[in-house]
Structures are given as C-alpha cells and as structure tokens.
Amino acid sequence: MKILTGGQFRELDLYTIEHEPVASIDLMERASRAITDVLLQRYAPHHTRIVVFAGPGGNGGDGLAVSRLLTEAGHPVEAFLFNVTGHINPDCETNRDRLLATEGAQLTEVTSELIFPELRPSDLVIDALFGTGLSKPLGGGFALVTKRINLSQATVVSIDVPSGLMCEENIYNDTSSIIRAHETLSIGMPKLAFLFPENQRFVGRFTMLDIGLSSEGIENIKSYLWMTEEAEVKTLLRKRSPFAHKGTMGHALLVAGHRGMMGAAILCARAALRAGLGKLSVHLPYSTVDLMQATVPEAIVQMDVDADLISSAIDATNYQAIGIGPGLGTDRYTAAAFHSYLRQQACPIVIDADALNIMAENPDWLREIPADSILTPHPAELDRLVGHCATSFERMSRARNFAINFGIFLVVKGHYTQICTPTGNILFNPTGNAGMATAGSGDVLTGIITSLLAQGYLPAEAAQLGVYLHGLAGDLGAEQLGEESLIASDIIEYLPKAFKKTHTLS
C-alpha cells in the first residue's frame, strides 16, 4: 500500500473525480457516510451529545455532512461552522445548506467571536476543522479552539487528520495547537505523520476508511513510501520442497555473545533455527560453548581462542549469510574481528546491536560492508550512525539517504519498523505491539532475518518478511499472554504460528 503526501491525496481526489467520474460533492458524501457508519457503531450510542467543529474547507464539509447524517439517525448534534472570512469551500457551503434544511439540525455559523460551548466528559467531539490541506501551524482563534477542545474531558474523533497536524514533517509546528484525538478516521490511507511515535498523542488510534478512491490514480502516483500488506507477505513466503534437506535450507553463521551476555546469542540462535534454517554455526568464546550446546543443541559451535570474547574471525566463505552483533561487546579485539568479517565480503551480513556500535566508532568501515547487507538499528543506534535526529521524519530521511549511499538495507526498529532500501524506497511494517519492547526482541529479529537470507531469500525479501513475521509472532503472543507479560523467548515460541498464519492468509 502506498503512503501519499498531503498534496498527493488532493491529487488523488481530483483524479477520482475526473476519471470515475464522480462529482466532488458526491465523493464527499461517500466519505461522510463511511465516517458516520463508524461513529454510529462505536461512539454515538454511548454519548448524550455530539458537538462538531467544522472548518471552512473540505474537511469542514465532511463534518457538516456527518452532522446531517447523525441528525437524521436520531442523535442530537450541535455543529459549529467557522466562516470568519466569508469564503468557504463550495462543497462545504452545499453541506451547510443541506444541514440547515434537515429537521432538528443545530448549526451555528461563526463569523467573528465564538461563545465556546461547555464540553462535558459525556460529549463526543468531532474534529473537522482542517485536513490534509493545512500548510502552516494553527494560530489565532483556531489555535484557541483546539486548546479548548484539548482541555475538555470529552471524547474526540478527528476526520482524516487531527486538526493542526501536518501530514509529514512537524518539526516547526506548534504542538500546543494540535487536536489530541482519541481516534482518527483516515480516509483512504494512513498519513505518514501517523506512523511516528511523537504524533501518537495527537492521532490516538487510527482507522482507515475505504471510500473507493481510484486504484488507477493510486497506481499512477509515484511514491517511495509503502506499508506492507498481508497479501504481499503471502507471496513472499515460499513453501518448502518435499525433497528439502538440511543442505538445501541454508547454512548461516552467527557471531555473537561474550561472557555475561550469552542470552542475546542464545535467543538469536534459537530464532534462526525456528525460522526454518537448515544448519546454524555459532562463533563463540570457548568458555561459553557448554551453555550454547545445552540450550541450543541443534547449533554447531565454532570456538574462539579467547575464553571471554570474540577475538578473531573465522573463514566465512562456506556460509550463505552471517548474523553478527547480539551480545558481542565492543572490545578492541572484537572490533578487529568484526572488521575482518567485513573484509571477507563472503556474503550479505545482518549487523545488529554491538556490531552497530563498533561501526559507529569506526565510520571508515562503512564502505566495506558487503552490498545488500542488512543493518537493524533501534533509533538510538541509528543516531550514532547518522547523527542526532530531532524528529522521526528527520531520522527517516537520514536513514533513507544512508541506505542509498552505502547500498544496504536499513531496518529501523519501532512500532512501525521502517525498511529503507538501497533504491530509496521505505516500507513500513504493520505488525507488532508494545509488548515487544523487551530485552532480546531485537536479537530474535536478527536471527529470523539471518535465517531467511541463508535460505535463499533476497535481502529485500528477507528484511520485509522477517520484520513482518517477527511482529506477527509478537502479536500472537500478546493475544494469549498480554503485552505486559511478553518476553523475547515468547516471540520465538509463537513464530511457528506466525508462519502458519502467513501461509494461510487470503
């Protein structure tokens, strides 16, 4: 699924109007009916009063149409239309007139000063002030209205976009003047800003509403931003050949662990094997071998000469993929061993955790990363590589440039994990939950991606499929255990169910 900018959404509306064809007022009616259906199901029965704040543009037109439809459904609605300049969108004007002609309608058209209504905790507020067309922070009276709404204890639902929130970058925005919605009903597709953690307090949860925008128009619009979809993942996941054996299902090397940090290596190894790998070798300090063999008996052990840490690289030419970093430590001998693995250029490498920290301390090594390797930083690790980022939008932009410049895949972990590709595309992952914010979760992801790479998946496929399955396993685990009780080993335990569910996706 493409993710469009605010300008591209307006372009798509116009394309739909021209090529369906459909009148703009009828497309607005279609959107308003979809919004009203959700409100009637989720909110209207539980609130004694509904208050709609409508702006002078298309978003306000949606709000007025929703006011009419809710009134016709028997729910008391008080609507406020802000028309302080005397010029409103033509479709907004039409919906104003339709609302005024509706029996029982209550509409106040605000042309100067608003006597703000008292909002009670039992009220439902519909925010329809501004949508995707907003290009500057709210000020003046509109800023005061948003602040009054935010100070209330009413339930707030925003139409398409919380008023005041830009669709992409908000670094220069006035966050005190952005509506804080409990839910946002997003028309067509999510907006990019919805996927950034600092905006969750404004967006709340969001629901996407399909109103039949032109599929041809979507296809014609160029975008480098995408959201992974279930159907796409199903096409990526291969069925095993009946004649498969361990020699045909890939042999991966895991370089991980040091004394006192073996949990990360064990989790990564278990995840790699659970993700379908034929054979796994683990390069370990020799004092930790017994622990690995006792906890992951399926793994083949490659002992380092040092008892406590990885001090030198082994020959990696016979492996299809290398995973390096979990629990590795950053000792100078370990850093030198990591550099040797980079120089071998034997196969794509999955680089995580301490290996990323070593890389940040030795930026000259970046050019030695094998092409199409996969780096899996969390935001703090990424900032060490690309510099401190003030916002998630800036972090996304720098990550994209980093992936392009070094010809690698960058998996930026988070609620909507981003996969930045060497070609400049960014894929957002929809699976996963807050319960996965637990130690070891990233080590499990490294194991899964390394396993898929070794099995012959292309790096782009291994990254996209690995991130999706990792999040899905976490979701399945959270359903049974709750988010609070989820730990990294649970993600591994639910990985088989994630594979089975992905195979059976319709």
XYZ file of C-alpha atoms in Angstrom:
506
model
C 0.000 0.000 0.000
C 1.375 3.383 -0.978
C 1.636 6.152 1.590
C 0.921 9.515 -0.018
C 1.788 13.069 0.936
C -0.919 15.621 1.677
C -0.500 17.074 -1.813
C -0.778 13.639 -3.386
C -4.030 12.966 -1.528
C -5.526 16.068 -3.105
C -4.208 14.911 -6.475
C -5.864 11.524 -5.948
C -9.208 13.135 -5.055
C -9.124 15.152 -8.274
C -8.153 12.077 -10.323
C -11.042 10.103 -8.835
C -13.489 12.937 -9.513
C -12.348 13.208 -13.132
C -11.938 9.537 -14.055
C -14.673 7.685 -12.125
C -16.304 10.134 -12.832
C -17.961 11.389 -9.675
C -18.941 14.888 -8.561
C -16.810 16.214 -5.731
C -19.906 16.694 -3.554
C -20.825 13.035 -4.097
C -17.310 11.882 -3.200
C -17.593 13.949 -0.026
C -20.935 12.289 0.702
C -19.336 8.869 0.224
C -16.601 9.713 2.719
C -19.065 11.191 5.196
C -21.251 8.094 5.127
C -18.214 5.891 5.835
C -17.276 8.148 8.759
C -20.830 8.192 10.073
C -21.061 4.399 9.981
C -18.051 4.147 12.305
C -19.394 6.840 14.622
C -22.785 5.125 14.860
C -21.186 1.788 15.668
C -18.516 2.896 18.129
C -19.467 6.194 19.684
C -22.942 7.642 19.161
C -24.825 5.159 21.396
C -22.534 5.993 24.332
C -22.667 9.794 24.241
C -25.570 12.037 25.146
C -24.435 14.913 22.947
C -22.327 15.249 19.790
C -20.509 18.513 19.027
C -18.993 19.069 15.570
C -16.391 21.753 14.877
C -16.156 22.340 11.108
C -13.632 24.465 9.266
C -14.199 26.371 6.008
C -12.592 23.772 3.686
C -13.253 20.256 2.501
C -12.672 18.784 5.944
C -15.359 21.086 7.294
C -17.672 19.945 4.507
C -17.167 16.362 5.691
C -18.014 17.444 9.225
C -21.241 19.172 8.192
C -22.318 16.162 6.117
C -21.624 13.906 9.107
C -23.676 16.279 11.289
C -26.632 15.898 8.922
C -26.350 12.108 8.741
C -26.097 11.767 12.515
C -29.087 14.094 12.967
C -31.109 12.025 10.503
C -30.139 8.936 12.520
C -31.732 10.491 15.612
C -28.675 11.726 17.501
C -28.550 15.294 18.858
C -25.771 17.224 17.131
C -24.543 20.756 17.703
C -22.471 21.921 14.748
C -20.212 24.980 14.601
C -19.047 26.192 11.183
C -16.133 28.643 11.187
C -16.618 31.133 8.355
C -14.613 34.102 9.582
C -13.524 35.279 6.105
C -16.876 34.917 4.346
C -15.363 32.457 1.867
C -15.886 28.721 2.291
C -15.311 25.715 0.080
C -18.244 25.220 -2.388
C -18.900 21.669 -1.166
C -18.734 22.889 2.420
C -21.308 25.545 1.507
C -23.581 22.924 -0.078
C -23.389 20.751 3.043
C -24.107 23.773 5.216
C -27.313 24.367 3.261
C -28.251 20.678 3.392
C -27.749 20.655 7.161
C -29.884 23.773 7.623
C -32.660 22.059 5.653
C -32.542 18.995 7.949
C -35.217 18.748 10.599
C -33.770 19.061 14.097
C -30.422 20.431 12.903
C -28.475 22.780 15.171
C -25.886 24.858 13.320
C -24.012 27.946 14.488
C -22.067 29.741 11.776
C -19.179 31.552 13.426
C -18.268 34.741 11.579
C -16.492 36.625 14.371
C -16.242 35.657 18.036
C -17.283 32.208 19.234
C -19.022 31.684 22.531
C -17.372 28.332 23.161
C -19.789 25.615 24.257
C -19.209 23.875 27.571
C -17.889 20.401 26.812
C -18.705 17.610 29.233
C -16.993 14.235 29.710
C -20.053 12.529 28.236
C -19.806 14.517 24.968
C -18.438 13.305 21.657
C -16.472 15.958 19.767
C -15.995 15.600 16.018
C -12.925 17.493 14.846
C -13.447 18.616 11.228
C -11.551 21.894 11.310
C -8.640 21.182 8.946
C -7.455 18.197 6.946
C -4.601 17.361 4.586
C -4.544 20.847 3.048
C -3.025 22.523 6.116
C 0.385 24.042 5.359
C 1.197 26.117 8.448
C 0.655 25.934 12.218
C -2.738 26.958 13.532
C -2.902 30.385 15.074
C -5.375 32.935 16.341
C -8.899 31.764 17.030
C -8.366 28.290 15.596
C -5.466 27.671 17.967
C -7.700 28.731 20.868
C -10.436 26.337 19.743
C -8.050 23.376 19.575
C -6.685 24.205 23.015
C -10.184 24.420 24.500
C -11.091 21.060 22.985
C -7.893 19.515 24.344
C -8.591 20.874 27.826
C -12.007 19.221 27.874
C -12.612 15.644 29.002
C -14.825 14.890 26.013
C -14.075 12.022 23.624
C -12.535 13.445 20.435
C -12.648 11.856 16.980
C -10.789 13.573 14.128
C -11.855 13.331 10.495
C -8.935 12.315 8.256
C -6.219 14.232 10.197
C -6.166 15.779 13.683
C -6.532 19.494 13.030
C -3.184 21.265 13.211
C -1.106 18.182 12.374
C 0.887 18.315 9.142
C 0.809 15.142 7.065
C 4.587 14.726 7.005
C 7.046 16.905 8.937
C 6.022 18.735 12.123
C 9.347 19.997 13.450
C 8.280 23.632 13.082
C 4.711 23.059 14.190
C 3.154 24.423 17.379
C 2.254 21.195 19.167
C 0.111 23.028 21.715
C -2.327 23.891 18.899
C -2.860 20.368 17.534
C -6.007 18.426 18.358
C -5.381 15.417 20.608
C -7.806 12.842 19.276
C -8.794 9.545 20.796
C -9.252 8.193 17.277
C -8.590 9.456 13.765
C -10.723 8.196 10.879
C -8.275 8.355 7.986
C -9.795 8.492 4.516
C -8.174 6.142 2.030
C -4.757 5.510 3.563
C -2.720 6.467 6.622
C -0.805 9.704 6.572
C 2.955 9.490 7.082
C 2.828 11.513 10.310
C 0.577 8.846 11.870
C 3.479 6.384 11.829
C 5.828 8.460 14.004
C 5.820 7.923 17.792
C 5.791 11.609 18.770
C 2.462 12.068 16.947
C 0.583 9.242 18.640
C -0.665 11.637 21.330
C -2.486 13.579 18.584
C -3.678 10.731 16.363
C -4.772 8.235 19.009
C -5.638 5.039 17.243
C -6.382 5.395 13.563
C -8.814 3.568 11.318
C -8.515 3.570 7.538
C -11.751 4.068 5.597
C -12.032 2.793 2.028
C -14.201 5.226 0.043
C -13.359 3.895 -3.401
C -10.617 6.314 -4.401
C -9.305 5.489 -7.872
C -6.964 2.478 -7.872
C -5.642 3.666 -11.223
C -4.957 7.076 -9.727
C -3.065 5.481 -6.832
C -1.014 3.409 -9.270
C -0.097 6.489 -11.308
C 1.160 8.475 -8.321
C 4.847 7.953 -7.620
C 5.795 7.354 -4.012
C 8.802 5.911 -2.213
C 6.718 5.248 0.919
C 4.854 1.963 1.349
C 3.029 -0.057 4.000
C 3.482 -3.840 3.835
C 0.199 -5.695 3.282
C -0.841 -9.238 4.164
C -1.333 -10.327 0.559
C 2.173 -9.163 -0.326
C 3.734 -11.140 2.510
C 1.930 -14.311 1.466
C 3.502 -14.092 -1.991
C 6.977 -13.742 -0.442
C 6.785 -16.788 1.828
C 7.921 -19.911 -0.001
C 6.690 -23.454 0.539
C 9.405 -25.960 1.335
C 10.172 -28.561 -1.293
C 9.192 -32.113 -0.318
C 12.783 -33.069 -1.182
C 14.358 -30.409 1.040
C 17.150 -31.430 3.416
C 19.431 -29.542 5.772
C 21.945 -28.975 2.997
C 19.422 -27.177 0.812
C 17.867 -24.992 3.529
C 20.893 -22.800 4.114
C 23.876 -22.653 6.447
C 24.251 -19.455 8.464
C 26.999 -18.239 10.745
C 26.111 -16.343 13.900
C 28.870 -14.292 15.528
C 27.557 -13.298 18.924
C 27.970 -13.310 22.654
C 30.632 -12.755 25.254
C 30.871 -13.861 28.872
C 27.911 -12.421 30.773
C 25.892 -11.635 27.634
C 25.112 -15.067 26.248
C 21.354 -14.625 26.444
C 21.367 -12.481 23.296
C 23.333 -15.099 21.349
C 21.069 -17.926 22.516
C 17.881 -16.059 21.589
C 19.294 -15.172 18.180
C 20.353 -18.786 17.538
C 17.017 -20.239 18.593
C 15.143 -17.759 16.403
C 17.303 -18.559 13.365
C 16.613 -22.267 13.664
C 12.921 -21.754 14.385
C 12.663 -19.678 11.179
C 13.465 -22.709 9.021
C 17.254 -22.695 8.728
C 18.957 -25.932 7.656
C 22.179 -25.508 9.652
C 23.480 -22.918 12.087
C 27.076 -22.435 13.208
C 27.795 -20.109 16.105
C 31.178 -18.459 16.644
C 31.564 -18.129 20.433
C 34.185 -17.557 23.149
C 35.299 -21.004 24.226
C 34.149 -20.647 27.852
C 30.522 -20.240 26.664
C 30.353 -23.342 24.468
C 28.738 -25.623 27.049
C 25.978 -23.104 27.706
C 25.161 -22.813 23.995
C 25.181 -26.563 23.434
C 22.951 -27.134 26.449
C 20.381 -24.524 25.415
C 20.543 -24.824 21.610
C 21.697 -28.396 20.919
C 20.904 -28.025 17.202
C 23.644 -25.407 16.766
C 27.170 -26.190 15.562
C 29.793 -24.476 17.694
C 32.847 -22.643 16.338
C 35.077 -21.858 19.328
C 37.099 -18.671 19.539
C 40.590 -18.914 21.019
C 39.598 -16.391 23.693
C 37.613 -17.597 26.674
C 35.516 -14.476 27.195
C 35.054 -12.679 23.878
C 35.315 -12.911 20.100
C 38.921 -12.073 19.259
C 39.391 -13.153 15.637
C 37.318 -14.009 12.574
C 36.928 -17.474 11.101
C 36.642 -18.302 7.390
C 33.099 -17.392 6.308
C 33.241 -18.436 2.662
C 31.034 -21.533 3.121
C 28.064 -19.716 4.665
C 25.089 -18.222 2.866
C 24.565 -15.487 5.472
C 26.203 -14.067 8.581
C 24.445 -12.534 11.577
C 26.736 -10.530 13.821
C 26.300 -8.373 16.899
C 23.923 -9.718 19.598
C 25.712 -9.672 22.958
C 29.032 -9.215 21.133
C 30.611 -6.475 23.217
C 32.842 -3.706 21.837
C 36.308 -4.792 22.965
C 39.060 -3.704 20.542
C 39.886 -7.321 19.680
C 36.223 -7.965 18.953
C 36.094 -4.839 16.788
C 39.102 -6.095 14.817
C 37.398 -9.479 14.325
C 34.260 -7.739 13.098
C 36.331 -5.718 10.638
C 37.838 -8.954 9.320
C 34.360 -10.341 8.665
C 33.508 -7.208 6.688
C 36.661 -7.523 4.601
C 35.947 -11.130 3.692
C 32.963 -9.951 1.620
C 31.776 -13.569 1.677
C 28.019 -12.934 1.708
C 25.429 -10.415 2.905
C 25.649 -9.746 6.636
C 22.961 -8.879 9.176
C 24.544 -6.311 11.504
C 22.926 -5.605 14.859
C 23.497 -4.394 18.410
C 27.182 -4.088 19.431
C 28.324 -4.566 15.843
C 26.419 -1.368 15.022
C 28.085 0.412 17.930
C 31.506 -0.730 16.694
C 30.579 0.575 13.251
C 29.576 3.949 14.696
C 33.022 4.228 16.300
C 34.715 3.311 13.007
C 32.750 5.095 10.247
C 35.535 4.482 7.712
C 34.475 0.826 7.689
C 31.026 1.621 6.303
C 32.261 1.362 2.711
C 33.468 -2.168 3.426
C 30.022 -3.537 4.275
C 29.091 -6.161 1.655
C 26.450 -4.927 -0.783
C 22.842 -5.643 0.185
C 23.710 -6.322 3.807
C 21.018 -5.583 6.387
C 21.551 -3.318 9.399
C 18.922 -3.465 12.163
C 19.337 -0.455 14.493
C 16.895 0.882 17.029
C 16.595 4.711 16.912
C 19.439 5.390 19.355
C 21.791 3.081 17.434
C 20.792 4.749 14.187
C 21.506 8.205 15.611
C 25.028 7.031 16.418
C 25.469 6.203 12.731
C 23.767 9.199 11.098
C 23.893 11.879 13.804
C 21.297 13.050 16.294
C 17.829 13.493 14.795
C 15.308 15.935 16.265
C 12.231 14.192 14.820
C 11.226 10.826 13.404
C 10.771 12.436 9.995
C 14.377 13.625 10.050
C 15.525 10.183 11.232
C 13.597 8.522 8.402
C 15.111 10.880 5.830
C 18.662 10.333 7.072
C 18.144 6.563 7.201
C 16.904 6.584 3.617
C 19.950 8.527 2.438
C 22.236 6.226 4.421
C 20.771 3.120 2.768
C 21.135 4.665 -0.688
C 24.700 5.907 -0.103
C 26.051 2.603 1.204
C 23.958 0.216 -0.876
C 22.480 -1.573 2.121
C 19.102 -2.253 3.754
C 18.418 -0.365 6.963
C 15.784 -1.811 9.286
C 14.902 0.926 11.779
C 13.091 -0.834 14.603
C 9.984 0.655 16.191
C 6.207 0.354 16.355
C 6.071 0.761 12.584
C 9.501 -0.619 11.736
C 10.929 1.044 8.623
C 12.870 -0.855 5.976
C 14.970 1.576 3.934
C 16.211 0.043 0.701
C 19.258 0.861 -1.468
C 16.860 2.064 -4.189
C 15.324 4.686 -1.907
C 12.031 3.016 -1.036
C 10.823 2.838 2.559
C 8.493 0.060 3.710
C 6.591 0.424 6.990
C 5.659 -2.772 8.816
C 2.136 -3.052 10.304
C 2.667 -5.939 12.751
C 3.994 -5.815 16.305
C 2.942 -4.291 19.611
C 4.252 -2.511 22.690
C 4.817 -5.820 24.497
C 7.783 -6.390 22.193
C 9.615 -3.507 23.854
C 11.592 -6.004 25.889
C 15.226 -7.080 26.074
C 16.137 -9.652 23.449
C 13.367 -8.837 20.977
C 15.878 -7.350 18.536
C 18.152 -10.402 18.866
C 15.225 -12.578 17.811
C 14.691 -10.380 14.731
C 18.367 -10.707 13.774
C 18.082 -14.479 13.968
C 14.966 -14.567 11.792
C 16.393 -12.307 9.065
C 19.744 -14.143 9.032
C 17.884 -17.434 8.680
C 15.809 -16.232 5.738
C 18.877 -14.815 3.987
C 20.695 -18.131 4.324
C 17.676 -19.990 2.943
C 17.989 -18.080 -0.308
C 15.572 -15.197 0.149
C 16.771 -11.999 -1.478
C 17.857 -9.348 1.039
C 14.757 -7.239 0.313
C 12.545 -10.286 0.863
C 14.363 -11.414 3.998
C 14.075 -7.980 5.573
C 10.395 -7.451 4.732
C 9.288 -10.987 5.556
C 11.457 -11.227 8.666
C 10.157 -7.996 10.163
C 6.545 -8.958 9.389
C 6.832 -12.456 10.902
C 8.665 -11.119 13.961
C 5.861 -8.618 14.616
C 3.128 -11.153 13.889
C 4.657 -13.652 16.330
C 4.672 -10.874 18.928
C 1.023 -10.094 18.200
C 0.019 -13.740 18.539
C 1.950 -13.987 21.788
C 0.360 -10.826 23.170
C -3.122 -12.166 22.378
C -2.504 -15.093 24.710
C -0.157 -13.629 27.298
C -0.888 -9.894 27.284
C 1.576 -7.197 26.305
C 2.901 -6.761 29.835
C 3.965 -10.406 30.147
C 5.517 -10.853 26.715
C 9.247 -11.666 26.686
C 11.628 -12.277 23.804
C 11.569 -16.067 24.072
C 7.763 -15.925 23.689
C 8.243 -14.361 20.249
C 10.276 -17.431 19.253
C 7.636 -19.767 20.666
C 4.900 -18.103 18.602
C 6.972 -17.932 15.424
C 5.593 -21.284 14.123
C 2.051 -19.908 14.409
C 3.137 -16.773 12.576
C 4.485 -18.863 9.697
C 1.299 -20.948 9.589
C -0.937 -17.888 9.629
C 1.074 -16.228 6.860
C 0.852 -19.340 4.700
C -2.940 -19.309 5.040
C -3.540 -15.577 4.507
C -6.299 -14.968 1.955
